[in-house]
Structures are given as structure tokens and as C-alpha cells.
PDB file of C-alpha atoms in Angstrom:
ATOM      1  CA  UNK A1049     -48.448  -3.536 -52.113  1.00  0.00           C
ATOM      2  CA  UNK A1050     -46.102  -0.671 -52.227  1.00  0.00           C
ATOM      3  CA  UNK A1051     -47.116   2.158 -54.646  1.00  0.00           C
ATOM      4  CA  UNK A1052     -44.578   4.094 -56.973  1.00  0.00           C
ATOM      5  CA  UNK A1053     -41.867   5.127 -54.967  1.00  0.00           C
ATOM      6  CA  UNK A1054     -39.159   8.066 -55.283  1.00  0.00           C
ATOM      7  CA  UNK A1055     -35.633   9.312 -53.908  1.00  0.00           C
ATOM      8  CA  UNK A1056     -35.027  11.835 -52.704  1.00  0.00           C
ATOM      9  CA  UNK A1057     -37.654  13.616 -51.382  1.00  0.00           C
ATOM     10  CA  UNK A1058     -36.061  16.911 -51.560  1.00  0.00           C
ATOM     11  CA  UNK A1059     -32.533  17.674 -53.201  1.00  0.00           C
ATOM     12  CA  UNK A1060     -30.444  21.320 -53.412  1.00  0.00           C
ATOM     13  CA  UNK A1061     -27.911  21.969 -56.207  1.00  0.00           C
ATOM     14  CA  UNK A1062     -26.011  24.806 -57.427  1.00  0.00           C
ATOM     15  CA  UNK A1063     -26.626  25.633 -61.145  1.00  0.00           C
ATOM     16  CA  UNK A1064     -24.391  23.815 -63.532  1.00  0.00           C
ATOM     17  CA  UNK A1065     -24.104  20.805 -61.485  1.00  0.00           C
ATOM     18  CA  UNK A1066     -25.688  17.380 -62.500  1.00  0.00           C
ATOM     19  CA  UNK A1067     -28.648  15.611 -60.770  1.00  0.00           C
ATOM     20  CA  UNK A1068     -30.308  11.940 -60.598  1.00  0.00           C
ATOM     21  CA  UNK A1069     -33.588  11.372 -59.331  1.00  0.00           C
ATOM     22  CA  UNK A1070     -34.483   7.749 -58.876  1.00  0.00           C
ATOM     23  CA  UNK A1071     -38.163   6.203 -59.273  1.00  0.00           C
ATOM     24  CA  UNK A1072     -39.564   2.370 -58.296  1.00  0.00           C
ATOM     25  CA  UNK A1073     -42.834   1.605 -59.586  1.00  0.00           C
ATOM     26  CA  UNK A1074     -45.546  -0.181 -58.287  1.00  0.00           C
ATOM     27  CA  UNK A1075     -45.513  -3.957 -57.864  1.00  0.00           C
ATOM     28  CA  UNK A1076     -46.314  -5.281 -61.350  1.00  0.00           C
ATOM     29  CA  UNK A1077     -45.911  -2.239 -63.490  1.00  0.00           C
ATOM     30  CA  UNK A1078     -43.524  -2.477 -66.934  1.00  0.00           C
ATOM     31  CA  UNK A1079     -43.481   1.226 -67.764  1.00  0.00           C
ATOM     32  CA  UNK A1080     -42.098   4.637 -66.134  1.00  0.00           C
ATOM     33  CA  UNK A1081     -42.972   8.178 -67.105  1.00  0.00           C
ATOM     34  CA  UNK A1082     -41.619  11.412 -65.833  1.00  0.00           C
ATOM     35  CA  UNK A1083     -43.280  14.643 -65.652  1.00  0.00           C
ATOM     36  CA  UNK A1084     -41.832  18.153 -64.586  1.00  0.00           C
ATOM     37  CA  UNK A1085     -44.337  19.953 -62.370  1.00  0.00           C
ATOM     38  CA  UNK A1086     -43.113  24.003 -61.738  1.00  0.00           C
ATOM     39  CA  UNK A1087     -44.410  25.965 -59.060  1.00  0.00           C
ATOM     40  CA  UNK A1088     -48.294  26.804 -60.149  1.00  0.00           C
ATOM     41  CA  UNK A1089     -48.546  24.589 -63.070  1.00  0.00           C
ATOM     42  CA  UNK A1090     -49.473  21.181 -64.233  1.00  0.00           C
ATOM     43  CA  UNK A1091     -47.287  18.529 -64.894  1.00  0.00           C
ATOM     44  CA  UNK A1092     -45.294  18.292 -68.137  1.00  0.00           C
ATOM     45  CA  UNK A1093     -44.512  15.396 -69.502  1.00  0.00           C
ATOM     46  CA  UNK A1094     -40.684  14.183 -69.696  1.00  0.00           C
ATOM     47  CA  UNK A1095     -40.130  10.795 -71.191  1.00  0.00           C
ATOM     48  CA  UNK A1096     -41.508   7.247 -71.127  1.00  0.00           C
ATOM     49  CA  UNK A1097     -39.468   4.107 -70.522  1.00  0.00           C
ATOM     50  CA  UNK A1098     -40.713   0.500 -71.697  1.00  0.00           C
ATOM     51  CA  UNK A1099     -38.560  -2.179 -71.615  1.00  0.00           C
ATOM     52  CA  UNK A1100     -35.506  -0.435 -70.688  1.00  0.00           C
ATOM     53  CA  UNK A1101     -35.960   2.715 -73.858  1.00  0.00           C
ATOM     54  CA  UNK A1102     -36.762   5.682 -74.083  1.00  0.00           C
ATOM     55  CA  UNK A1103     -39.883   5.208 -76.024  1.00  0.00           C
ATOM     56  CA  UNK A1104     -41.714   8.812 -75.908  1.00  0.00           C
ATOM     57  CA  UNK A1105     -40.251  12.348 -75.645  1.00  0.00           C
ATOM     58  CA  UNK A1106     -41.839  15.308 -74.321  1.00  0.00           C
ATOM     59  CA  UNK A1107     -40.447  18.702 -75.641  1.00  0.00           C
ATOM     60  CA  UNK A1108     -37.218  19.001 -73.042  1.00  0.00           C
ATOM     61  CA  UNK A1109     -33.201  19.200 -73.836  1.00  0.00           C
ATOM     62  CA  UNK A1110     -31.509  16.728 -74.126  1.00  0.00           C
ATOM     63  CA  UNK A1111     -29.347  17.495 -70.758  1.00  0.00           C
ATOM     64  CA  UNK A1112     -32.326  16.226 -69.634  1.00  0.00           C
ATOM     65  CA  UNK A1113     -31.993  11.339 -69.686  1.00  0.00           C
ATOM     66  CA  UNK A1114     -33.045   8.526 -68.137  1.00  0.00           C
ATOM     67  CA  UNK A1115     -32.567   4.937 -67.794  1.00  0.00           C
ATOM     68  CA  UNK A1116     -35.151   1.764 -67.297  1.00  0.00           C
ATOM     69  CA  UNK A1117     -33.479  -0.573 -65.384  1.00  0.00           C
ATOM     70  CA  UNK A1118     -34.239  -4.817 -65.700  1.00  0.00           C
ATOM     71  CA  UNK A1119     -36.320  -4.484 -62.247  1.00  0.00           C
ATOM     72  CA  UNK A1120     -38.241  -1.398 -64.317  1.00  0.00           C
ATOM     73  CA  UNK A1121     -36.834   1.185 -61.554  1.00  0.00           C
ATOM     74  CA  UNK A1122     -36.034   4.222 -63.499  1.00  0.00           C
ATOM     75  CA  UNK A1123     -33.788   7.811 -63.252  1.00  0.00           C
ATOM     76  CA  UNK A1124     -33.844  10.656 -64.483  1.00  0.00           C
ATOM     77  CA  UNK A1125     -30.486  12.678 -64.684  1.00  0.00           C
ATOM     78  CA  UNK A1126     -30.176  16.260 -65.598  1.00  0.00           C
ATOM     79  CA  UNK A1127     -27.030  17.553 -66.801  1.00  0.00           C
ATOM     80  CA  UNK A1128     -25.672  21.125 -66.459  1.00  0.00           C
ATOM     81  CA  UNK A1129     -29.174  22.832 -64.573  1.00  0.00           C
ATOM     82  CA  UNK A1130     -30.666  25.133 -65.091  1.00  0.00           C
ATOM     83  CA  UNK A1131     -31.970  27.683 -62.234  1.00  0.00           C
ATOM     84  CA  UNK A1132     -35.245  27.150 -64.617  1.00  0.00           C
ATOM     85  CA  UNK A1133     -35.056  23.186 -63.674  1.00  0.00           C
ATOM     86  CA  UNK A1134     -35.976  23.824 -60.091  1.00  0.00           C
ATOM     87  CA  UNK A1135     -39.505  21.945 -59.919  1.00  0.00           C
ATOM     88  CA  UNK A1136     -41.473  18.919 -58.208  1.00  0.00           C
ATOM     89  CA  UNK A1137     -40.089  15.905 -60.691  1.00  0.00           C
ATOM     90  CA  UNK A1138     -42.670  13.276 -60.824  1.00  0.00           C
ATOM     91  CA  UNK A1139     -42.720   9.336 -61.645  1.00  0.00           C
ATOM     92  CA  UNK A1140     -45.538   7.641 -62.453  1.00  0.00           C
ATOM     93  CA  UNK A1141     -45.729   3.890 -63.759  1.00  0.00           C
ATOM     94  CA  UNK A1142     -48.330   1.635 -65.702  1.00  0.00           C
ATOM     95  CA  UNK A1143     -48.478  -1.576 -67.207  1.00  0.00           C
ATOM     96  CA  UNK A1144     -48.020  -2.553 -70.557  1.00  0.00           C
ATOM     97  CA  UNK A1145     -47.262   0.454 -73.683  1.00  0.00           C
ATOM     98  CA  UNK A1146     -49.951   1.183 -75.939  1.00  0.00           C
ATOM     99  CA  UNK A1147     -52.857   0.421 -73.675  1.00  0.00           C
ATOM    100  CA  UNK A1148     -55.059   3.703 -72.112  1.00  0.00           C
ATOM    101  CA  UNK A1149     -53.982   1.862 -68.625  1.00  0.00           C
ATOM    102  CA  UNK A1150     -54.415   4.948 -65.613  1.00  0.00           C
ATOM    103  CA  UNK A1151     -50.366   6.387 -64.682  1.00  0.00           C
ATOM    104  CA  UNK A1152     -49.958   6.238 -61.262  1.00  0.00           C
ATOM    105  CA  UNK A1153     -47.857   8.745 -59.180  1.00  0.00           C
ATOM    106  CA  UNK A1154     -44.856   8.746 -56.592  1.00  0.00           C
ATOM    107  CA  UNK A1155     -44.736  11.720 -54.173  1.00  0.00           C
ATOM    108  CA  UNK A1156     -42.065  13.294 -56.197  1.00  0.00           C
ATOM    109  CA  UNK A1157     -38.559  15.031 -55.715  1.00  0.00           C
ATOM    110  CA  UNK A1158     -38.872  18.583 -55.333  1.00  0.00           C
ATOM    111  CA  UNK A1159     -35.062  19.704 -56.729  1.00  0.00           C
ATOM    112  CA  UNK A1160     -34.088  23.598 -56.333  1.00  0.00           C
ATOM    113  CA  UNK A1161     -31.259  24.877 -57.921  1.00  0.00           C
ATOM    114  CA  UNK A1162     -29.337  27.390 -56.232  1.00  0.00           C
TER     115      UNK A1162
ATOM    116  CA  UNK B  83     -49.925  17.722 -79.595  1.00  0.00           C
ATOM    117  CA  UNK B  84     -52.614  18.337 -77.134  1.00  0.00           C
ATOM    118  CA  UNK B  85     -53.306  21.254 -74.976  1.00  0.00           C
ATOM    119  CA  UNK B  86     -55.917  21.249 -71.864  1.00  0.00           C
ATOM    120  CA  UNK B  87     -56.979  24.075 -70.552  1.00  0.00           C
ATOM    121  CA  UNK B  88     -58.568  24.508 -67.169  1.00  0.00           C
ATOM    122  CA  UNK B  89     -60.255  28.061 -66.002  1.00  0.00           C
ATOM    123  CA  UNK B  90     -60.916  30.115 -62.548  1.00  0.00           C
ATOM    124  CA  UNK B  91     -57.628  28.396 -61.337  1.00  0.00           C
ATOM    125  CA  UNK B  92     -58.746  29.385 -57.908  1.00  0.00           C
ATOM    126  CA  UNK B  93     -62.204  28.510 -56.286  1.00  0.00           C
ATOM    127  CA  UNK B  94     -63.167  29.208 -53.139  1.00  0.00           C
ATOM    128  CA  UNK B  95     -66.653  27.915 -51.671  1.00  0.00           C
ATOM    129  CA  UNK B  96     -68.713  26.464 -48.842  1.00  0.00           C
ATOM    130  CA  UNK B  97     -69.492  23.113 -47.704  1.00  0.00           C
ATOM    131  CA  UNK B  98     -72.102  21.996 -49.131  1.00  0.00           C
ATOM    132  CA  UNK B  99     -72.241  23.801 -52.418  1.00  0.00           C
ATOM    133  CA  UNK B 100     -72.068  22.049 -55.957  1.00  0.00           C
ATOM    134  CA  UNK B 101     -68.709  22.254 -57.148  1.00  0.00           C
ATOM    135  CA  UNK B 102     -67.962  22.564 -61.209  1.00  0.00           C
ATOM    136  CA  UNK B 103     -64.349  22.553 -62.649  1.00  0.00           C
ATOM    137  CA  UNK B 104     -64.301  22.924 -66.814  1.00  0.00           C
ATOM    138  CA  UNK B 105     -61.550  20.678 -68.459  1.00  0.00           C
ATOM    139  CA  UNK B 106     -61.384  22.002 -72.454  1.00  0.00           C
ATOM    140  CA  UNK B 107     -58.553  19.979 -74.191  1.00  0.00           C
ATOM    141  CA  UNK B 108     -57.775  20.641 -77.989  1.00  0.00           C
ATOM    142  CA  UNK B 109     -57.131  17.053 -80.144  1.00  0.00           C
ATOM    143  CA  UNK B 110     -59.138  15.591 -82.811  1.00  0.00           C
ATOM    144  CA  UNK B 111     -59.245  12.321 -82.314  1.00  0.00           C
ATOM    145  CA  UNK B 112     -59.982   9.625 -79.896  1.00  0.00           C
ATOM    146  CA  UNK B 113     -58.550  10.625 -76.769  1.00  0.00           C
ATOM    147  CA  UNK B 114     -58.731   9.472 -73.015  1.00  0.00           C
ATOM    148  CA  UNK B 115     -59.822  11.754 -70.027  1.00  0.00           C
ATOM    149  CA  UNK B 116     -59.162  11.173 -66.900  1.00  0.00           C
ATOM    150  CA  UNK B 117     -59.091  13.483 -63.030  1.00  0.00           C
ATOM    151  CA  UNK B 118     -56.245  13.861 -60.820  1.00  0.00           C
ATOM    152  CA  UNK B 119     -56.711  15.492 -57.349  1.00  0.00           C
ATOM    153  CA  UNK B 120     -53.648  16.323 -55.068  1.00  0.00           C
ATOM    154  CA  UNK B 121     -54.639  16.736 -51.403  1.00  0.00           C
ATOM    155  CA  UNK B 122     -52.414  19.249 -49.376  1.00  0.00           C
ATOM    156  CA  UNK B 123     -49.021  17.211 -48.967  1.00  0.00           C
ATOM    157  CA  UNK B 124     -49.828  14.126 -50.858  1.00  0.00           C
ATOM    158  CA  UNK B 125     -49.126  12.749 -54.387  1.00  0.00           C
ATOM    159  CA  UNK B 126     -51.347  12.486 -57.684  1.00  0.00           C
ATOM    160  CA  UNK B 127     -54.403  10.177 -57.212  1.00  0.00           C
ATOM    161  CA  UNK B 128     -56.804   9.490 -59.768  1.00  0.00           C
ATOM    162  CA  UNK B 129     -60.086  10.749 -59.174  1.00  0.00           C
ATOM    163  CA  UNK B 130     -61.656   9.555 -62.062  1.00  0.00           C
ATOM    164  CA  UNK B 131     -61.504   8.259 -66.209  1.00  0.00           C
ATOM    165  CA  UNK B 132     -63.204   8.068 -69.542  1.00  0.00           C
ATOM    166  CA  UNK B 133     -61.838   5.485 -72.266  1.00  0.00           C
ATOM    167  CA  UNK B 134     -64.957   4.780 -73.781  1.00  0.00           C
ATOM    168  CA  UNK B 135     -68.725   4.354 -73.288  1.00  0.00           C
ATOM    169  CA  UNK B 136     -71.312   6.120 -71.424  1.00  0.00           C
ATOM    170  CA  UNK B 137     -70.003   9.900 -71.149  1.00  0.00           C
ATOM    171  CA  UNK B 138     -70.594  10.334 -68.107  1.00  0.00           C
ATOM    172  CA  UNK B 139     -68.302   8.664 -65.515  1.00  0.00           C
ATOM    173  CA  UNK B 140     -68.712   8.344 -61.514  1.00  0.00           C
ATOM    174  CA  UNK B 141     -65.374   8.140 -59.724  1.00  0.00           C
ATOM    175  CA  UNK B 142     -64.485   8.256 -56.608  1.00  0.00           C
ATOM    176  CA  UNK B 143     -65.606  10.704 -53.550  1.00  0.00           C
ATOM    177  CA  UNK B 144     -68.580  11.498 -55.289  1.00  0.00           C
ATOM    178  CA  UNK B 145     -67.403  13.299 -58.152  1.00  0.00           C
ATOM    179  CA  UNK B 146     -68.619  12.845 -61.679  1.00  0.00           C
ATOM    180  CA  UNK B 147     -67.610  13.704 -64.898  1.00  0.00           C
ATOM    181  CA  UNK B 148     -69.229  14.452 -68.212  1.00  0.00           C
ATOM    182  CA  UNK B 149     -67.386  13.828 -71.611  1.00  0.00           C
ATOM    183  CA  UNK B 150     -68.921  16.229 -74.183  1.00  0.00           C
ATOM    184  CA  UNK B 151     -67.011  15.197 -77.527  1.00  0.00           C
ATOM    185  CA  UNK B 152     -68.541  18.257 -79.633  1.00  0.00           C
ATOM    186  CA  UNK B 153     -67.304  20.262 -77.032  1.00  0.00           C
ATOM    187  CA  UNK B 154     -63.893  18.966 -76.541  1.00  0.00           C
ATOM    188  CA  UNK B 155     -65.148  18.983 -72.990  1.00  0.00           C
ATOM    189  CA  UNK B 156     -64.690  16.895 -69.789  1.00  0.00           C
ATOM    190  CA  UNK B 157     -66.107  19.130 -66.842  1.00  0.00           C
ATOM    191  CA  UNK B 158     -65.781  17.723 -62.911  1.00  0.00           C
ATOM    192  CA  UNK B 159     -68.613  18.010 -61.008  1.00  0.00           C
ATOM    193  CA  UNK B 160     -69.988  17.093 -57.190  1.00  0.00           C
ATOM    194  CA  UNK B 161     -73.174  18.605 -55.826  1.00  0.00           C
ATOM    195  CA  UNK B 162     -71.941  19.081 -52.236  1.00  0.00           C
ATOM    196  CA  UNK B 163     -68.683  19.718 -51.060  1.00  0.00           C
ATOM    197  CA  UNK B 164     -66.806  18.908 -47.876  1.00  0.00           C
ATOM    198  CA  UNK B 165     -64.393  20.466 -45.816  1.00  0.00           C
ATOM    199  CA  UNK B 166     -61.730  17.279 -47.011  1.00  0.00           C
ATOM    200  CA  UNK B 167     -62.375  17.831 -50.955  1.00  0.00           C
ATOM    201  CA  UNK B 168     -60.217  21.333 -50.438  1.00  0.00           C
ATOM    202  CA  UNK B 169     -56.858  19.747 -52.533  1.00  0.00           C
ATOM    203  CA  UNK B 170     -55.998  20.780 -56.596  1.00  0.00           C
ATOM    204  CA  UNK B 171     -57.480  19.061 -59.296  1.00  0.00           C
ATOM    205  CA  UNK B 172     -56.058  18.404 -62.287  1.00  0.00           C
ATOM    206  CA  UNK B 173     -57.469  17.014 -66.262  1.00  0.00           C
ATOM    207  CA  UNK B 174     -55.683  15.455 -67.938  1.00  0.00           C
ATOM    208  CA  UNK B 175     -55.626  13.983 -71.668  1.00  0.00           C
ATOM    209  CA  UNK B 176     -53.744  11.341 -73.360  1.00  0.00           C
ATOM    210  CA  UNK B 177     -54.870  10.622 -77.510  1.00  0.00           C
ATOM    211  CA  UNK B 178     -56.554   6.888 -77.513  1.00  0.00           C
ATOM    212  CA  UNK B 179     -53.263   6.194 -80.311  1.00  0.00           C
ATOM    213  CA  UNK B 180     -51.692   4.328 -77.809  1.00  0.00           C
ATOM    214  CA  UNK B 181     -48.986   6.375 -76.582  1.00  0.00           C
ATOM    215  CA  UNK B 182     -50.190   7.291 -73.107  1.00  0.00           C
ATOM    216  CA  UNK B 183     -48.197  10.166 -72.294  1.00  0.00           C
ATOM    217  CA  UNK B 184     -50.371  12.518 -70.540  1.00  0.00           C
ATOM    218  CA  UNK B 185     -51.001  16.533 -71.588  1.00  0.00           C
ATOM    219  CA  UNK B 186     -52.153  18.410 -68.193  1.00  0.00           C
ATOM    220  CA  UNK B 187     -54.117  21.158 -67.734  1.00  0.00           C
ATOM    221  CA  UNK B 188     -52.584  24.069 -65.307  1.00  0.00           C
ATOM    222  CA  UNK B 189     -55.122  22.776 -62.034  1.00  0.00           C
ATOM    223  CA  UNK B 190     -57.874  24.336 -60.076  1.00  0.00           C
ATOM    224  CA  UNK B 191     -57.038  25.166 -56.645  1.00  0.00           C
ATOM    225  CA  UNK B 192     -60.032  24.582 -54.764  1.00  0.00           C
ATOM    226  CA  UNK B 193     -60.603  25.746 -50.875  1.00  0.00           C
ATOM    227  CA  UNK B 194     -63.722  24.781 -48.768  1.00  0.00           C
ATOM    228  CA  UNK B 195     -64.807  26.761 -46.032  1.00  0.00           C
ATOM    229  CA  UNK B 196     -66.330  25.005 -43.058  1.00  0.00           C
TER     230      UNK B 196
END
């Protein structure tokens, strides 16, 4: 059973240039939420997707967007970054909205902007 | 929204010794607790969670957890340490309204000493 799942690892981009980060979740898992985690801190929470919308939003710009896909993959793009944006990004996915079900978590994409 | 705060960000002990990380989060009302760790070079796991019921919960690796709700307080605790339990640990909240976004506290990076 493969676990949440995330590409690329590792990604470089030059400030002002655009970015998508793609997540799979887990094998039976509906929804996908994305968390920022900078250097020395914990995760901040992005957005939540459930049946393909954006359902929850965490305090970010709106360069920052994703997409639910049919299959429940997700991405995250980020428009126009931000030196500020470099970070680990982080998916994690559980089942079913509006339950306390436990978020589990990919290995991330660590993105530095340049 | 809620905030979690987690102290004495770094800790450094033997094996062997009790271990106690303090998790204060600031929400009123029903809320759900849970543990991350992250072991050097691998992703989020859940170490343990509280949705309801007897306060204190046992998860996994021997680590425990005590939900005190006049407190606002979910501490982390193990009596004796190994070598493999160096990793950061992370609380986390999410309020019980059903929108399971999750507030994280900064992380306690904890090293064990052979």
C-alpha cells in the first residue's frame, strides 16, 4: 500500500518564476492538504482539497493554488516567488472532510528560490 | 484561529532518561491533539492522538500523552529514552468543528546521547 507520495523531491528556481509541486495520496484517501514548513519551524497550513475544491484556506497569497484532480492527486502552483517561498512543501491526505481522521504525510519538496 | 506553542526547542539528554516535551495550544473549544515525530531524513509520522476519552493516550514507541483541558495542555512523555528516539517532535491541534486543518507548534529538537 503506497503511502502519500510527492514530486519532486528537490526543485531550484529563480525568483519571479512559477512552480508546481505535485502530491498522490495514499490508497483510499479523498482529501489533500498542503502545509509550508520553513527552515526551523513547524508546518503551516496551505489549503485543503475535497472533491476537487479548495475547501479550507490557510493565511497565504493568492499566487499561492492548487488543484484536486478526479484520481484525488493534487498540486500546488506558486506564481511569481518569492525568495521568502523557499521551504519543505508538504502533502498530507485523509479520508473523508469533517471527520478528526489522522493527516498523513509525503516526504515533501524542498523548493529554493534563487 | 489556534496557536500551539512548544518550549526548550532544543533538548539534549541521555539514554535512558525520562523525556517531557510541553504542547500549550490556545482554542476554546473541542479540539483534537495529536504527535508528529520526524526522524533524521524521513517524513511526518504520527506518534500519537486524542479525539476523545480517557486523557491520557499511549501511542506508539512508548510515548504517552496527557490531555489536560484546564490547562490547554497536551505534554509528550516517555520514561526512558533510546539512542533511535533522537528525531523532532511536533503537536499539533486541529478544533473538533470538523475542519481538520492542522495548527503546529514550532517542534522540539531532541538529541540522545549514547
Amino acid at each position: 500500500d503506497a503511502g502519500v507520495t510527492q514530486s519532486p523531491t528537490h526543485l531550484i528556481k529563480t525568483r519571479g518564476q512559477q512552480v508546481t509541486l505535485r502530491c498522490s495520496p495514499k490508497s483510499g484517501h479523498d482529501t489533500v492538504s498542503w502545509y509550508q514548513q520553513a527552515l526551523g519551524q513547524g508546518p503551516q497550513f496551505i489549503f485543503q482539497y475535497y472533491e476537487e475544491e479548495e475547501r479550507q484556506r490557510g493565511n497565504f497569497p493568492d499566487r499561492f493554488s492548487g488543484h484536486q484532480f478526479p484520481n484525488y492527486s493534487s498540486e500546488l502552483n506558486v506564481n511569481a516567488l518569492l525568495l521568502g517561498d523557499s521551504a519543505l512543501y508538504l502533502c498530507a491526505s485523509s479520508l473523508g472532510r469533517g471527520l478528526p481522521y489522522e493527516q498523513y504525510f509525503g516526504p515533501g519538496t524542498r523548493l529554493t528560490v534563487t | 484561529a489556534q496557536s500551539v506553542s512548544q518550549h526548550n526547542h532544543h533538548v539534549i539528554l541521555s539514554e535512558a532518561a525520562s523525556l517531557e516535551l510541553g504542547c500549550n495550544y490556545s482554542y476554546g473549544g473541542t479540539v483534537n491533539l495529536f504527535w508528529y515525530v520526524q526522524y533524521p531524513g524521513q517524513h511526518l509520522q504520527l506518534l500519537l492522538k486524542y479525539f476523545s476519552g480517557d486523557p491520557l493516550v499511549k501511542g506508539i514507541k512508548g510515548f504517552e500523552a496527557e490531555f489536560i483541558k484546564s490547562k490547554f495542555s497536551f505534554n509528550l512523555r516517555k520514561p526512558s529514552v533510546q539512542w533511535s528516539d533522537t528525531a523532532e517532535y511536533f503537536c499539533a491541534v486541529n478544533a473538533g468543528d470538523g475542519n481538520n486543518r492542522l495548527a503546529f507548534g514550532k517542534g522540539n529538537q531532541v538529541v540522545v546521547i549514547p
